[in-house]
């Protein structure tokens, strides 16, 4: 599936992320999921949730494919990578990688708008459950886009309560008030 993928952008628990040029010249990001022996729940969650969205602060899914246990998601390319590299730098004294406070504030506001859209603006509300700097991608103008929907839960708008059993998310970023089992109401 990735025989000609040479430019690896990163690796996560889900698999690898590659930069790819399409025949029409567009750059895209391909997220290759690790081979799955089960039903590929993370893949299905991500496709179901992200394909229902259309917001300037949510990354756009351009396509997906699966071949047996191999699965890939194709997203718009974000040339500035994740917010993580601007917050947790390997070279903290490198002034070229610093973002001014005004830009960080603008990023925070736009992430909040994206979350509000997911919680209130979609026909089917989406709870992300893994908001962290690694899952905030930045386009060429540093406009943030929420990504990483593998742990997301879809909530039909008619339902006012969602019951969760088991923790969801990355340790250190899980909302501490939501311990297992948890009830999520319309207030989220």
PDB file of C-alpha atoms in Angstrom:
ATOM      1  CA  UNK A   1       0.000   0.000   0.000  1.00  0.00           C
ATOM      2  CA  UNK A   2       2.931   2.390   0.639  1.00  0.00           C
ATOM      3  CA  UNK A   3       5.547   1.048  -1.755  1.00  0.00           C
ATOM      4  CA  UNK A   4       6.267   4.512  -3.138  1.00  0.00           C
ATOM      5  CA  UNK A   5       5.843   6.500   0.105  1.00  0.00           C
ATOM      6  CA  UNK A   6       9.246   7.979   0.861  1.00  0.00           C
ATOM      7  CA  UNK A   7       8.535  11.074   2.929  1.00  0.00           C
ATOM      8  CA  UNK A   8       7.484   9.961   6.415  1.00  0.00           C
ATOM      9  CA  UNK A   9       6.159  12.796   8.578  1.00  0.00           C
ATOM     10  CA  UNK A  10       5.787  10.852  11.789  1.00  0.00           C
ATOM     11  CA  UNK A  11       4.691   7.769  13.650  1.00  0.00           C
ATOM     12  CA  UNK A  12       2.046   7.240  16.300  1.00  0.00           C
ATOM     13  CA  UNK A  13       0.366   4.391  18.127  1.00  0.00           C
ATOM     14  CA  UNK A  14      -2.014   4.042  15.142  1.00  0.00           C
ATOM     15  CA  UNK A  15       0.750   3.789  12.489  1.00  0.00           C
ATOM     16  CA  UNK A  16       2.717   6.049  10.155  1.00  0.00           C
ATOM     17  CA  UNK A  17       1.942   9.406   8.529  1.00  0.00           C
ATOM     18  CA  UNK A  18       3.313  10.191   5.076  1.00  0.00           C
ATOM     19  CA  UNK A  19       3.424  13.216   2.779  1.00  0.00           C
ATOM     20  CA  UNK A  20       2.306  12.370  -0.747  1.00  0.00           C
ATOM     21  CA  UNK A  21       1.873  14.286  -3.998  1.00  0.00           C
ATOM     22  CA  UNK A  22      -1.223  13.446  -6.043  1.00  0.00           C
ATOM     23  CA  UNK A  23      -1.133  13.298  -9.861  1.00  0.00           C
ATOM     24  CA  UNK A  24      -2.839  16.729  -9.980  1.00  0.00           C
ATOM     25  CA  UNK A  25       0.039  18.211  -7.953  1.00  0.00           C
ATOM     26  CA  UNK A  26      -1.807  18.556  -4.630  1.00  0.00           C
ATOM     27  CA  UNK A  27       0.032  17.572  -1.470  1.00  0.00           C
ATOM     28  CA  UNK A  28      -1.848  15.307   0.925  1.00  0.00           C
ATOM     29  CA  UNK A  29      -1.177  13.520   4.177  1.00  0.00           C
ATOM     30  CA  UNK A  30      -1.703   9.759   4.224  1.00  0.00           C
ATOM     31  CA  UNK A  31      -2.263   8.157   7.618  1.00  0.00           C
ATOM     32  CA  UNK A  32      -1.491   4.458   7.283  1.00  0.00           C
ATOM     33  CA  UNK A  33      -3.123   2.527  10.113  1.00  0.00           C
ATOM     34  CA  UNK A  34      -1.285  -0.427  11.605  1.00  0.00           C
ATOM     35  CA  UNK A  35      -2.522  -3.731  10.227  1.00  0.00           C
ATOM     36  CA  UNK A  36      -5.587  -4.652  12.203  1.00  0.00           C
ATOM     37  CA  UNK A  37      -6.579  -8.141  13.225  1.00  0.00           C
ATOM     38  CA  UNK A  38      -9.944  -6.995  14.593  1.00  0.00           C
ATOM     39  CA  UNK A  39     -12.700  -4.929  13.081  1.00  0.00           C
ATOM     40  CA  UNK A  40     -10.557  -1.777  12.790  1.00  0.00           C
ATOM     41  CA  UNK A  41     -12.646   0.234  15.272  1.00  0.00           C
ATOM     42  CA  UNK A  42     -10.227   3.209  15.291  1.00  0.00           C
ATOM     43  CA  UNK A  43     -10.368   3.375  11.488  1.00  0.00           C
ATOM     44  CA  UNK A  44     -14.170   3.161  11.410  1.00  0.00           C
ATOM     45  CA  UNK A  45     -14.474   5.797  14.183  1.00  0.00           C
ATOM     46  CA  UNK A  46     -12.202   8.168  12.332  1.00  0.00           C
ATOM     47  CA  UNK A  47     -13.958   7.780   8.969  1.00  0.00           C
ATOM     48  CA  UNK A  48     -17.455   8.005  10.497  1.00  0.00           C
ATOM     49  CA  UNK A  49     -16.729  11.067  12.594  1.00  0.00           C
ATOM     50  CA  UNK A  50     -14.508  13.146  10.306  1.00  0.00           C
ATOM     51  CA  UNK A  51     -16.599  12.489   7.178  1.00  0.00           C
ATOM     52  CA  UNK A  52     -19.532  14.235   8.895  1.00  0.00           C
ATOM     53  CA  UNK A  53     -17.651  17.489   9.404  1.00  0.00           C
ATOM     54  CA  UNK A  54     -17.071  20.669   7.454  1.00  0.00           C
ATOM     55  CA  UNK A  55     -15.403  23.421   9.464  1.00  0.00           C
ATOM     56  CA  UNK A  56     -12.363  25.623   8.940  1.00  0.00           C
ATOM     57  CA  UNK A  57     -10.855  24.347  12.215  1.00  0.00           C
ATOM     58  CA  UNK A  58     -11.371  20.621  11.595  1.00  0.00           C
ATOM     59  CA  UNK A  59      -9.016  18.789   9.223  1.00  0.00           C
ATOM     60  CA  UNK A  60     -10.636  17.633   5.965  1.00  0.00           C
ATOM     61  CA  UNK A  61     -10.736  13.947   5.109  1.00  0.00           C
ATOM     62  CA  UNK A  62     -10.220  13.684   1.348  1.00  0.00           C
ATOM     63  CA  UNK A  63     -10.551   9.914   1.093  1.00  0.00           C
ATOM     64  CA  UNK A  64      -9.796   6.522   2.569  1.00  0.00           C
ATOM     65  CA  UNK A  65      -9.000   3.023   1.415  1.00  0.00           C
ATOM     66  CA  UNK A  66      -8.733  -0.439   2.849  1.00  0.00           C
ATOM     67  CA  UNK A  67      -7.306  -3.635   1.482  1.00  0.00           C
ATOM     68  CA  UNK A  68      -7.926  -6.524   3.834  1.00  0.00           C
ATOM     69  CA  UNK A  69      -6.310  -5.561   7.122  1.00  0.00           C
ATOM     70  CA  UNK A  70      -4.492  -2.562   5.571  1.00  0.00           C
ATOM     71  CA  UNK A  71      -6.211   0.797   6.026  1.00  0.00           C
ATOM     72  CA  UNK A  72      -5.296   4.351   5.039  1.00  0.00           C
ATOM     73  CA  UNK A  73      -6.840   7.796   5.490  1.00  0.00           C
ATOM     74  CA  UNK A  74      -6.059  10.689   3.137  1.00  0.00           C
ATOM     75  CA  UNK A  75      -6.177  14.217   4.582  1.00  0.00           C
ATOM     76  CA  UNK A  76      -5.422  17.725   3.423  1.00  0.00           C
ATOM     77  CA  UNK A  77      -1.718  18.485   3.952  1.00  0.00           C
ATOM     78  CA  UNK A  78      -0.774  20.730   6.881  1.00  0.00           C
ATOM     79  CA  UNK A  79       2.689  22.179   6.100  1.00  0.00           C
ATOM     80  CA  UNK A  80       3.395  23.472   9.616  1.00  0.00           C
ATOM     81  CA  UNK A  81       2.788  20.101  11.259  1.00  0.00           C
ATOM     82  CA  UNK A  82       1.355  19.777  14.737  1.00  0.00           C
ATOM     83  CA  UNK A  83       1.104  22.403  17.451  1.00  0.00           C
ATOM     84  CA  UNK A  84       3.147  20.032  19.611  1.00  0.00           C
ATOM     85  CA  UNK A  85       6.416  20.980  17.899  1.00  0.00           C
ATOM     86  CA  UNK A  86       5.840  24.650  18.739  1.00  0.00           C
ATOM     87  CA  UNK A  87       5.032  23.946  22.386  1.00  0.00           C
ATOM     88  CA  UNK A  88       7.399  21.068  23.245  1.00  0.00           C
ATOM     89  CA  UNK A  89      10.504  21.976  21.293  1.00  0.00           C
ATOM     90  CA  UNK A  90      13.719  19.956  21.102  1.00  0.00           C
ATOM     91  CA  UNK A  91      15.541  23.293  20.820  1.00  0.00           C
ATOM     92  CA  UNK A  92      13.726  25.620  23.255  1.00  0.00           C
ATOM     93  CA  UNK A  93      16.163  28.463  22.557  1.00  0.00           C
ATOM     94  CA  UNK A  94      15.642  28.393  18.779  1.00  0.00           C
ATOM     95  CA  UNK A  95      13.860  31.729  18.174  1.00  0.00           C
ATOM     96  CA  UNK A  96      12.796  30.755  14.635  1.00  0.00           C
ATOM     97  CA  UNK A  97      10.365  28.160  16.013  1.00  0.00           C
ATOM     98  CA  UNK A  98       8.730  30.415  18.607  1.00  0.00           C
ATOM     99  CA  UNK A  99       5.161  31.538  18.056  1.00  0.00           C
ATOM    100  CA  UNK A 100       4.211  34.904  19.572  1.00  0.00           C
ATOM    101  CA  UNK A 101       1.630  34.909  22.368  1.00  0.00           C
ATOM    102  CA  UNK A 102      -0.861  36.659  20.097  1.00  0.00           C
ATOM    103  CA  UNK A 103      -0.652  33.787  17.592  1.00  0.00           C
ATOM    104  CA  UNK A 104      -0.932  31.171  20.362  1.00  0.00           C
ATOM    105  CA  UNK A 105      -4.034  32.961  21.682  1.00  0.00           C
ATOM    106  CA  UNK A 106      -5.532  33.032  18.162  1.00  0.00           C
ATOM    107  CA  UNK A 107      -4.818  29.298  17.795  1.00  0.00           C
ATOM    108  CA  UNK A 108      -6.513  28.611  21.149  1.00  0.00           C
ATOM    109  CA  UNK A 109      -9.635  30.568  20.149  1.00  0.00           C
ATOM    110  CA  UNK A 110      -9.880  28.756  16.810  1.00  0.00           C
ATOM    111  CA  UNK A 111      -9.453  25.333  18.445  1.00  0.00           C
ATOM    112  CA  UNK A 112     -12.316  26.292  20.776  1.00  0.00           C
ATOM    113  CA  UNK A 113     -14.464  27.197  17.762  1.00  0.00           C
ATOM    114  CA  UNK A 114     -13.685  23.839  16.185  1.00  0.00           C
ATOM    115  CA  UNK A 115     -14.649  22.021  19.394  1.00  0.00           C
ATOM    116  CA  UNK A 116     -17.854  24.028  19.686  1.00  0.00           C
ATOM    117  CA  UNK A 117     -18.705  23.013  16.123  1.00  0.00           C
ATOM    118  CA  UNK A 118     -18.068  19.326  16.913  1.00  0.00           C
ATOM    119  CA  UNK A 119     -20.197  19.521  20.067  1.00  0.00           C
ATOM    120  CA  UNK A 120     -23.028  21.731  18.821  1.00  0.00           C
ATOM    121  CA  UNK A 121     -22.779  22.447  15.099  1.00  0.00           C
ATOM    122  CA  UNK A 122     -22.826  18.971  13.552  1.00  0.00           C
ATOM    123  CA  UNK A 123     -26.016  17.052  12.789  1.00  0.00           C
ATOM    124  CA  UNK A 124     -24.433  14.250  14.804  1.00  0.00           C
ATOM    125  CA  UNK A 125     -22.437  15.667  17.696  1.00  0.00           C
ATOM    126  CA  UNK A 126     -18.874  14.410  18.019  1.00  0.00           C
ATOM    127  CA  UNK A 127     -16.890  14.010  21.242  1.00  0.00           C
ATOM    128  CA  UNK A 128     -13.205  13.903  20.320  1.00  0.00           C
ATOM    129  CA  UNK A 129     -11.726  12.474  23.559  1.00  0.00           C
ATOM    130  CA  UNK A 130      -8.110  13.111  22.517  1.00  0.00           C
ATOM    131  CA  UNK A 131      -7.550  16.864  22.204  1.00  0.00           C
ATOM    132  CA  UNK A 132      -3.835  17.503  22.678  1.00  0.00           C
ATOM    133  CA  UNK A 133      -1.131  19.515  20.858  1.00  0.00           C
ATOM    134  CA  UNK A 134      -0.188  16.478  18.734  1.00  0.00           C
ATOM    135  CA  UNK A 135      -3.749  16.377  17.321  1.00  0.00           C
ATOM    136  CA  UNK A 136      -3.864  20.080  16.413  1.00  0.00           C
ATOM    137  CA  UNK A 137      -2.432  20.580  12.925  1.00  0.00           C
ATOM    138  CA  UNK A 138      -1.369  23.942  11.476  1.00  0.00           C
ATOM    139  CA  UNK A 139      -1.832  24.988   7.858  1.00  0.00           C
ATOM    140  CA  UNK A 140       0.497  27.343   5.962  1.00  0.00           C
ATOM    141  CA  UNK A 141      -1.033  30.367   7.754  1.00  0.00           C
ATOM    142  CA  UNK A 142      -0.941  28.643  11.180  1.00  0.00           C
ATOM    143  CA  UNK A 143      -4.715  28.162  11.149  1.00  0.00           C
ATOM    144  CA  UNK A 144      -5.306  25.232  13.546  1.00  0.00           C
ATOM    145  CA  UNK A 145      -7.278  22.152  12.529  1.00  0.00           C
ATOM    146  CA  UNK A 146      -8.434  19.428  14.907  1.00  0.00           C
ATOM    147  CA  UNK A 147      -7.327  15.930  13.841  1.00  0.00           C
ATOM    148  CA  UNK A 148      -6.934  12.452  15.359  1.00  0.00           C
ATOM    149  CA  UNK A 149     -10.532  11.205  15.567  1.00  0.00           C
ATOM    150  CA  UNK A 150      -9.717   7.551  16.351  1.00  0.00           C
ATOM    151  CA  UNK A 151     -11.209   7.752  19.865  1.00  0.00           C
ATOM    152  CA  UNK A 152     -14.170   9.960  18.929  1.00  0.00           C
ATOM    153  CA  UNK A 153     -17.741   9.076  19.865  1.00  0.00           C
ATOM    154  CA  UNK A 154     -20.742  10.063  17.774  1.00  0.00           C
ATOM    155  CA  UNK A 155     -23.744  11.346  19.726  1.00  0.00           C
ATOM    156  CA  UNK A 156     -27.119  11.609  18.021  1.00  0.00           C
ATOM    157  CA  UNK A 157     -28.491  15.071  18.835  1.00  0.00           C
ATOM    158  CA  UNK A 158     -31.716  13.614  20.244  1.00  0.00           C
ATOM    159  CA  UNK A 159     -29.778  11.877  23.007  1.00  0.00           C
ATOM    160  CA  UNK A 160     -29.116  14.093  26.009  1.00  0.00           C
ATOM    161  CA  UNK A 161     -26.824  11.693  27.894  1.00  0.00           C
ATOM    162  CA  UNK A 162     -23.951   9.520  26.674  1.00  0.00           C
ATOM    163  CA  UNK A 163     -22.681   6.788  28.998  1.00  0.00           C
ATOM    164  CA  UNK A 164     -18.992   5.892  28.791  1.00  0.00           C
ATOM    165  CA  UNK A 165     -17.343   2.890  30.377  1.00  0.00           C
ATOM    166  CA  UNK A 166     -13.549   2.955  30.404  1.00  0.00           C
ATOM    167  CA  UNK A 167     -11.160   5.870  30.068  1.00  0.00           C
ATOM    168  CA  UNK A 168     -10.682   7.403  26.610  1.00  0.00           C
ATOM    169  CA  UNK A 169      -7.803   9.609  25.622  1.00  0.00           C
ATOM    170  CA  UNK A 170      -4.138  10.176  26.259  1.00  0.00           C
ATOM    171  CA  UNK A 171      -2.911  10.160  29.877  1.00  0.00           C
ATOM    172  CA  UNK A 172      -2.146  13.731  30.881  1.00  0.00           C
ATOM    173  CA  UNK A 173      -4.869  15.113  28.606  1.00  0.00           C
ATOM    174  CA  UNK A 174      -7.948  13.223  29.882  1.00  0.00           C
ATOM    175  CA  UNK A 175     -10.464  15.535  31.557  1.00  0.00           C
ATOM    176  CA  UNK A 176     -10.100  14.588  35.233  1.00  0.00           C
ATOM    177  CA  UNK A 177     -13.761  15.227  36.079  1.00  0.00           C
ATOM    178  CA  UNK A 178     -14.763  12.414  33.699  1.00  0.00           C
ATOM    179  CA  UNK A 179     -13.700   9.226  35.446  1.00  0.00           C
ATOM    180  CA  UNK A 180     -15.101   5.819  34.567  1.00  0.00           C
ATOM    181  CA  UNK A 181     -17.970   5.191  34.296  1.00  0.00           C
ATOM    182  CA  UNK A 182     -18.946   8.665  33.124  1.00  0.00           C
ATOM    183  CA  UNK A 183     -22.097  10.418  31.968  1.00  0.00           C
ATOM    184  CA  UNK A 184     -21.806  13.189  29.416  1.00  0.00           C
ATOM    185  CA  UNK A 185     -24.758  15.538  29.195  1.00  0.00           C
ATOM    186  CA  UNK A 186     -25.703  18.237  26.699  1.00  0.00           C
ATOM    187  CA  UNK A 187     -23.565  20.654  28.746  1.00  0.00           C
ATOM    188  CA  UNK A 188     -20.411  19.390  27.057  1.00  0.00           C
TER     189      UNK A 188
END
